[in-house]
Each structure stands twice: as structure tokens, then as C-alpha cells.
PDB file of C-alpha atoms and ligand atoms in Angstrom:
ATOM      1  CA  MET A   5     124.427-104.261  92.738  1.00  0.00           C
ATOM      2  CA  ARG A   6     124.758-103.620  89.023  1.00  0.00           C
ATOM      3  CA  ILE A   7     127.906-101.611  88.273  1.00  0.00           C
ATOM      4  CA  SER A   8     129.205-100.253  84.970  1.00  0.00           C
ATOM      5  CA  VAL A   9     132.954 -99.974  84.515  1.00  0.00           C
ATOM      6  CA  GLY A  10     134.961 -98.183  81.834  1.00  0.00           C
ATOM      7  CA  SER A  11     138.531 -97.143  81.173  1.00  0.00           C
ATOM      8  CA  ASP A  12     140.849 -95.840  78.516  1.00  0.00           C
ATOM      9  CA  HIS A  13     144.100 -97.618  77.605  1.00  0.00           C
ATOM     10  CA  ALA A  14     145.921 -96.083  80.591  1.00  0.00           C
ATOM     11  CA  GLY A  15     143.345 -97.516  82.974  1.00  0.00           C
ATOM     12  CA  LEU A  16     142.913-100.905  81.340  1.00  0.00           C
ATOM     13  CA  GLU A  17     144.935-103.034  83.770  1.00  0.00           C
ATOM     14  CA  LEU A  18     143.400-101.466  86.875  1.00  0.00           C
ATOM     15  CA  LYS A  19     139.939-101.761  85.314  1.00  0.00           C
ATOM     16  CA  ARG A  20     140.488-105.500  84.768  1.00  0.00           C
ATOM     17  CA  LEU A  21     141.467-105.910  88.385  1.00  0.00           C
ATOM     18  CA  LEU A  22     138.462-103.906  89.620  1.00  0.00           C
ATOM     19  CA  VAL A  23     136.084-105.863  87.369  1.00  0.00           C
ATOM     20  CA  GLU A  24     137.409-109.118  88.866  1.00  0.00           C
ATOM     21  CA  HIS A  25     137.114-107.738  92.368  1.00  0.00           C
ATOM     22  CA  LEU A  26     133.531-106.552  91.855  1.00  0.00           C
ATOM     23  CA  ALA A  27     132.545-109.966  90.492  1.00  0.00           C
ATOM     24  CA  PHE A  28     134.269-111.618  93.467  1.00  0.00           C
ATOM     25  CA  LEU A  29     132.146-109.426  95.766  1.00  0.00           C
ATOM     26  CA  GLY A  30     129.016-110.676  93.989  1.00  0.00           C
ATOM     27  CA  HIS A  31     128.168-107.603  91.927  1.00  0.00           C
ATOM     28  CA  GLU A  32     126.861-107.715  88.385  1.00  0.00           C
ATOM     29  CA  VAL A  33     129.455-105.946  86.229  1.00  0.00           C
ATOM     30  CA  VAL A  34     128.745-104.201  82.937  1.00  0.00           C
ATOM     31  CA  ASP A  35     132.138-103.760  81.276  1.00  0.00           C
ATOM     32  CA  LEU A  36     131.910-100.890  78.785  1.00  0.00           C
ATOM     33  CA  GLY A  37     135.525-101.218  77.619  1.00  0.00           C
ATOM     34  CA  THR A  38     138.103-100.477  76.520  1.00  0.00           C
ATOM     35  CA  ASN A  39     139.352-104.028  76.295  1.00  0.00           C
ATOM     36  CA  SER A  40     142.570-103.631  74.335  1.00  0.00           C
ATOM     37  CA  PRO A  41     145.783-101.722  75.040  1.00  0.00           C
ATOM     38  CA  ASP A  42     145.326 -99.684  71.860  1.00  0.00           C
ATOM     39  CA  GLU A  43     145.131 -95.942  72.443  1.00  0.00           C
ATOM     40  CA  VAL A  44     141.568 -94.613  72.798  1.00  0.00           C
ATOM     41  CA  ASP A  45     139.937 -91.354  73.915  1.00  0.00           C
ATOM     42  CA  TYR A  46     138.813 -91.270  77.548  1.00  0.00           C
ATOM     43  CA  PRO A  47     135.714 -89.043  76.946  1.00  0.00           C
ATOM     44  CA  ASP A  48     134.065 -91.876  74.999  1.00  0.00           C
ATOM     45  CA  PHE A  49     134.305 -94.231  77.960  1.00  0.00           C
ATOM     46  CA  GLY A  50     133.561 -91.654  80.662  1.00  0.00           C
ATOM     47  CA  ALA A  51     130.391 -90.688  78.804  1.00  0.00           C
ATOM     48  CA  ALA A  52     129.394 -94.350  78.371  1.00  0.00           C
ATOM     49  CA  VAL A  53     129.703 -95.003  82.097  1.00  0.00           C
ATOM     50  CA  GLY A  54     127.878 -91.749  82.888  1.00  0.00           C
ATOM     51  CA  ARG A  55     125.009 -92.597  80.552  1.00  0.00           C
ATOM     52  CA  SER A  56     124.629 -96.081  81.987  1.00  0.00           C
ATOM     53  CA  VAL A  57     124.272 -94.679  85.519  1.00  0.00           C
ATOM     54  CA  ALA A  58     122.120 -91.664  84.658  1.00  0.00           C
ATOM     55  CA  SER A  59     119.705 -93.808  82.632  1.00  0.00           C
ATOM     56  CA  GLY A  60     119.240 -96.161  85.576  1.00  0.00           C
ATOM     57  CA  GLY A  61     120.852 -99.056  83.747  1.00  0.00           C
ATOM     58  CA  THR A  62     123.349 -99.456  86.555  1.00  0.00           C
ATOM     59  CA  ASP A  63     123.436 -98.443  90.220  1.00  0.00           C
ATOM     60  CA  PHE A  64     126.977 -97.070  90.187  1.00  0.00           C
ATOM     61  CA  GLY A  65     129.800 -96.437  87.743  1.00  0.00           C
ATOM     62  CA  VAL A  66     133.559 -96.930  87.948  1.00  0.00           C
ATOM     63  CA  CYS A  67     135.941 -95.036  85.651  1.00  0.00           C
ATOM     64  CA  VAL A  68     139.676 -95.524  85.290  1.00  0.00           C
ATOM     65  CA  CYS A  69     142.130 -93.479  83.241  1.00  0.00           C
ATOM     66  CA  GLY A  70     145.657 -92.236  83.873  1.00  0.00           C
ATOM     67  CA  THR A  71     144.624 -89.683  86.498  1.00  0.00           C
ATOM     68  CA  GLY A  72     140.862 -90.245  86.852  1.00  0.00           C
ATOM     69  CA  ILE A  73     140.380 -86.590  85.993  1.00  0.00           C
ATOM     70  CA  GLY A  74     139.501 -86.799  82.308  1.00  0.00           C
ATOM     71  CA  MET A  75     136.997 -89.590  82.855  1.00  0.00           C
ATOM     72  CA  ALA A  76     135.382 -87.631  85.700  1.00  0.00           C
ATOM     73  CA  ILE A  77     135.063 -84.479  83.599  1.00  0.00           C
ATOM     74  CA  ALA A  78     133.467 -86.461  80.768  1.00  0.00           C
ATOM     75  CA  ALA A  79     131.101 -88.451  83.003  1.00  0.00           C
ATOM     76  CA  ASN A  80     130.001 -85.278  84.803  1.00  0.00           C
ATOM     77  CA  LYS A  81     128.738 -83.815  81.517  1.00  0.00           C
ATOM     78  CA  VAL A  82     125.883 -86.326  81.627  1.00  0.00           C
ATOM     79  CA  HIS A  83     122.919 -84.929  83.581  1.00  0.00           C
ATOM     80  CA  GLY A  84     122.446 -86.655  86.892  1.00  0.00           C
ATOM     81  CA  VAL A  85     126.017 -87.887  87.166  1.00  0.00           C
ATOM     82  CA  ARG A  86     128.112 -86.979  90.189  1.00  0.00           C
ATOM     83  CA  ALA A  87     131.528 -88.405  89.418  1.00  0.00           C
ATOM     84  CA  ALA A  88     134.313 -88.077  91.995  1.00  0.00           C
ATOM     85  CA  VAL A  89     138.040 -88.648  91.595  1.00  0.00           C
ATOM     86  CA  VAL A  90     139.129 -90.663  94.604  1.00  0.00           C
ATOM     87  CA  HIS A  91     142.653 -91.219  95.907  1.00  0.00           C
ATOM     88  CA  ASP A  92     142.055 -93.054  99.173  1.00  0.00           C
ATOM     89  CA  VAL A  93     139.467 -94.718 101.392  1.00  0.00           C
ATOM     90  CA  SER A  94     138.534 -91.443 103.104  1.00  0.00           C
ATOM     91  CA  SER A  95     137.791 -89.556  99.889  1.00  0.00           C
ATOM     92  CA  ALA A  96     135.785 -92.589  98.713  1.00  0.00           C
ATOM     93  CA  ARG A  97     133.634 -92.500 101.863  1.00  0.00           C
ATOM     94  CA  LEU A  98     133.153 -88.723 101.784  1.00  0.00           C
ATOM     95  CA  ALA A  99     132.270 -88.758  98.082  1.00  0.00           C
ATOM     96  CA  ARG A 100     129.235 -90.858  99.061  1.00  0.00           C
ATOM     97  CA  GLU A 101     128.401 -89.275 102.432  1.00  0.00           C
ATOM     98  CA  HIS A 102     128.657 -85.619 101.363  1.00  0.00           C
ATOM     99  CA  ASN A 103     128.382 -85.603  97.571  1.00  0.00           C
ATOM    100  CA  LYS A 104     126.191 -88.645  96.879  1.00  0.00           C
ATOM    101  CA  ALA A 105     128.641 -89.530  94.120  1.00  0.00           C
ATOM    102  CA  ASN A 106     127.311 -92.180  91.786  1.00  0.00           C
ATOM    103  CA  VAL A 107     130.499 -92.630  89.754  1.00  0.00           C
ATOM    104  CA  ILE A 108     133.935 -93.239  91.252  1.00  0.00           C
ATOM    105  CA  CYS A 109     137.034 -92.409  89.200  1.00  0.00           C
ATOM    106  CA  PHE A 110     140.565 -93.679  89.702  1.00  0.00           C
ATOM    107  CA  GLY A 111     143.905 -92.632  88.262  1.00  0.00           C
ATOM    108  CA  ALA A 112     145.712 -95.844  87.453  1.00  0.00           C
ATOM    109  CA  ARG A 113     149.005 -93.961  87.256  1.00  0.00           C
ATOM    110  CA  LEU A 114     148.463 -92.459  90.700  1.00  0.00           C
ATOM    111  CA  VAL A 115     146.894 -95.032  93.015  1.00  0.00           C
ATOM    112  CA  GLY A 116     148.004 -98.541  93.895  1.00  0.00           C
ATOM    113  CA  THR A 117     145.812-101.569  93.419  1.00  0.00           C
ATOM    114  CA  VAL A 118     145.145-102.175  97.123  1.00  0.00           C
ATOM    115  CA  VAL A 119     144.150 -98.538  97.671  1.00  0.00           C
ATOM    116  CA  ALA A 120     141.858 -98.712  94.631  1.00  0.00           C
ATOM    117  CA  THR A 121     140.085-101.929  95.655  1.00  0.00           C
ATOM    118  CA  ASP A 122     139.714-100.825  99.293  1.00  0.00           C
ATOM    119  CA  SER A 123     138.414 -97.417  98.172  1.00  0.00           C
ATOM    120  CA  LEU A 124     135.924 -99.009  95.809  1.00  0.00           C
ATOM    121  CA  GLU A 125     134.597-101.260  98.576  1.00  0.00           C
ATOM    122  CA  MET A 126     134.261 -98.274 100.908  1.00  0.00           C
ATOM    123  CA  PHE A 127     132.461 -96.268  98.212  1.00  0.00           C
ATOM    124  CA  LEU A 128     129.910 -99.035  97.652  1.00  0.00           C
ATOM    125  CA  ARG A 129     129.104 -99.523 101.325  1.00  0.00           C
ATOM    126  CA  SER A 130     128.918 -95.840 102.284  1.00  0.00           C
ATOM    127  CA  GLU A 131     125.581 -94.031 102.400  1.00  0.00           C
ATOM    128  CA  PHE A 132     124.596 -90.463 101.552  1.00  0.00           C
ATOM    129  CA  GLY A 133     124.328 -88.374 104.736  1.00  0.00           C
ATOM    130  CA  GLY A 134     121.296 -86.303 103.658  1.00  0.00           C
ATOM    131  CA  GLY A 135     120.431 -83.213 105.730  1.00  0.00           C
ATOM    132  CA  ARG A 136     122.523 -80.195 104.779  1.00  0.00           C
ATOM    133  CA  HIS A 137     124.178 -82.255 102.044  1.00  0.00           C
ATOM    134  CA  LEU A 138     120.834 -82.778 100.291  1.00  0.00           C
ATOM    135  CA  ARG A 139     120.397 -79.024  99.813  1.00  0.00           C
ATOM    136  CA  ARG A 140     123.819 -78.874  98.191  1.00  0.00           C
ATOM    137  CA  ILE A 141     123.149 -81.849  95.939  1.00  0.00           C
ATOM    138  CA  GLU A 142     119.966 -80.128  94.782  1.00  0.00           C
ATOM    139  CA  LYS A 143     121.949 -76.985  93.951  1.00  0.00           C
ATOM    140  CA  ILE A 144     124.355 -79.086  91.905  1.00  0.00           C
ATOM    141  CA  ALA A 145     121.389 -80.643  90.051  1.00  0.00           C
ATOM    142  CA  ALA A 146     120.084 -77.153  89.237  1.00  0.00           C
ATOM    143  CA  LEU A 147     123.415 -76.408  87.540  1.00  0.00           C
ATOM    144  CA  ASP A 148     122.553 -78.987  84.866  1.00  0.00           C
ATOM    145  CA  GLU A 149     120.490 -76.199  83.284  1.00  0.00           C
ATOM    146  CA  CYS A 150     123.159 -73.518  83.797  1.00  0.00           C
ATOM    147  CA  GLN A 151     124.098 -71.491  80.740  1.00  0.00           C
ATOM    148  CA  PRO A 152     127.351 -69.488  80.547  1.00  0.00           C
TER     149      PRO A 152
HETATM  150  C1  RB5 B 398     146.047 -90.709  78.572  1.00  0.00           C
HETATM  151  O1  RB5 B 398     147.391 -90.510  78.254  1.00  0.00           O
HETATM  152  C2  RB5 B 398     145.643 -89.780  79.707  1.00  0.00           C
HETATM  153  O2  RB5 B 398     145.626 -88.470  79.276  1.00  0.00           O
HETATM  154  C3  RB5 B 398     144.308 -90.189  80.285  1.00  0.00           C
HETATM  155  O3  RB5 B 398     144.365 -91.509  80.702  1.00  0.00           O
HETATM  156  C4  RB5 B 398     143.811 -89.433  81.502  1.00  0.00           C
HETATM  157  O4  RB5 B 398     144.797 -89.347  82.483  1.00  0.00           O
HETATM  158  C5  RB5 B 398     143.140 -88.157  81.249  1.00  0.00           C
HETATM  159  O5  RB5 B 398     142.647 -87.497  82.160  1.00  0.00           O
END
């Protein structure tokens, strides 16, 4: 699969590890940065990953920041993105099965490297469950047009 990956400075080391792991698994990785420890703003990288997935340029996205939360909020602003913050293998599986998440977000300050790599593998091999979950995904899509 083709997978875009992005992080801010807080997520840089975990991103590097996940990029290596994805390549080891045989995936094509599109690394959207950051690639230096200098302080950056996570919305820039969350949006870049979101755009790459929503445009069809990549099959899935991976975001890493300190908590995963900021990157997820930013990525979810892009229409068609369903970004999920994941803390373990179970939430990774359910993010695919129930929510058809297409972007997975990690908090490098909160999860260990083994949990992150195992969760990423689970995310990539889990399938959307369809059925009642499809109706809910469609309702989420309709919210793209929601005004306050
Ligand atoms: C950076 O200090 C931190 O705020 C960022 O990595 C992330 O945790 C935001 O959600």
C-alpha cells in the first residue's frame, strides 16, 4: 500500500521508526516531514497527511505528534478524512472496523514504540465492518457540509 506519514517535532523519532517499519513491511512510504527536530506547527503536517489521503494520493495516512490529538483535529478538517487517535491494538482495529478510519494518529509522548508498531500493523490489516457502521459513516460524511 501507499502510505503518507507526517509528524511535528514531538513525533519525529516515532515517525522515523514507523517509516522504517512500513518500508520493512513492503509499503510505499510518502514522508511529508517534519525531518528536523526544530519546532514546527502540527496543523501543517496533519493537513498535509489529510490532503494526501483525501485526494487519493495515498491509501492511508499516519500522523504523530506529542499526543496525536492536534494532528487528528487538523487532518479531520480535510473533507473525506476520518482520523483516529489510537492508543493500543484494540482501538486501532476498531477504528477500521467501526469508523473506517483512513488516518491513524499516535501520541509519541503517550505510547511506546512496540504498541505503536503493533497498532499500526493491526490498523492496516483490519477491514471496515459495513452494515450499521456504513450508515454512521455516511452521517459523518454529511457533516462535511455542516454550518454552525
Ligand atoms: C507540541 O508541543 C505538542 O503540542 C504537539 O505535539 C501535540 O501534542 C498537539 O496536539
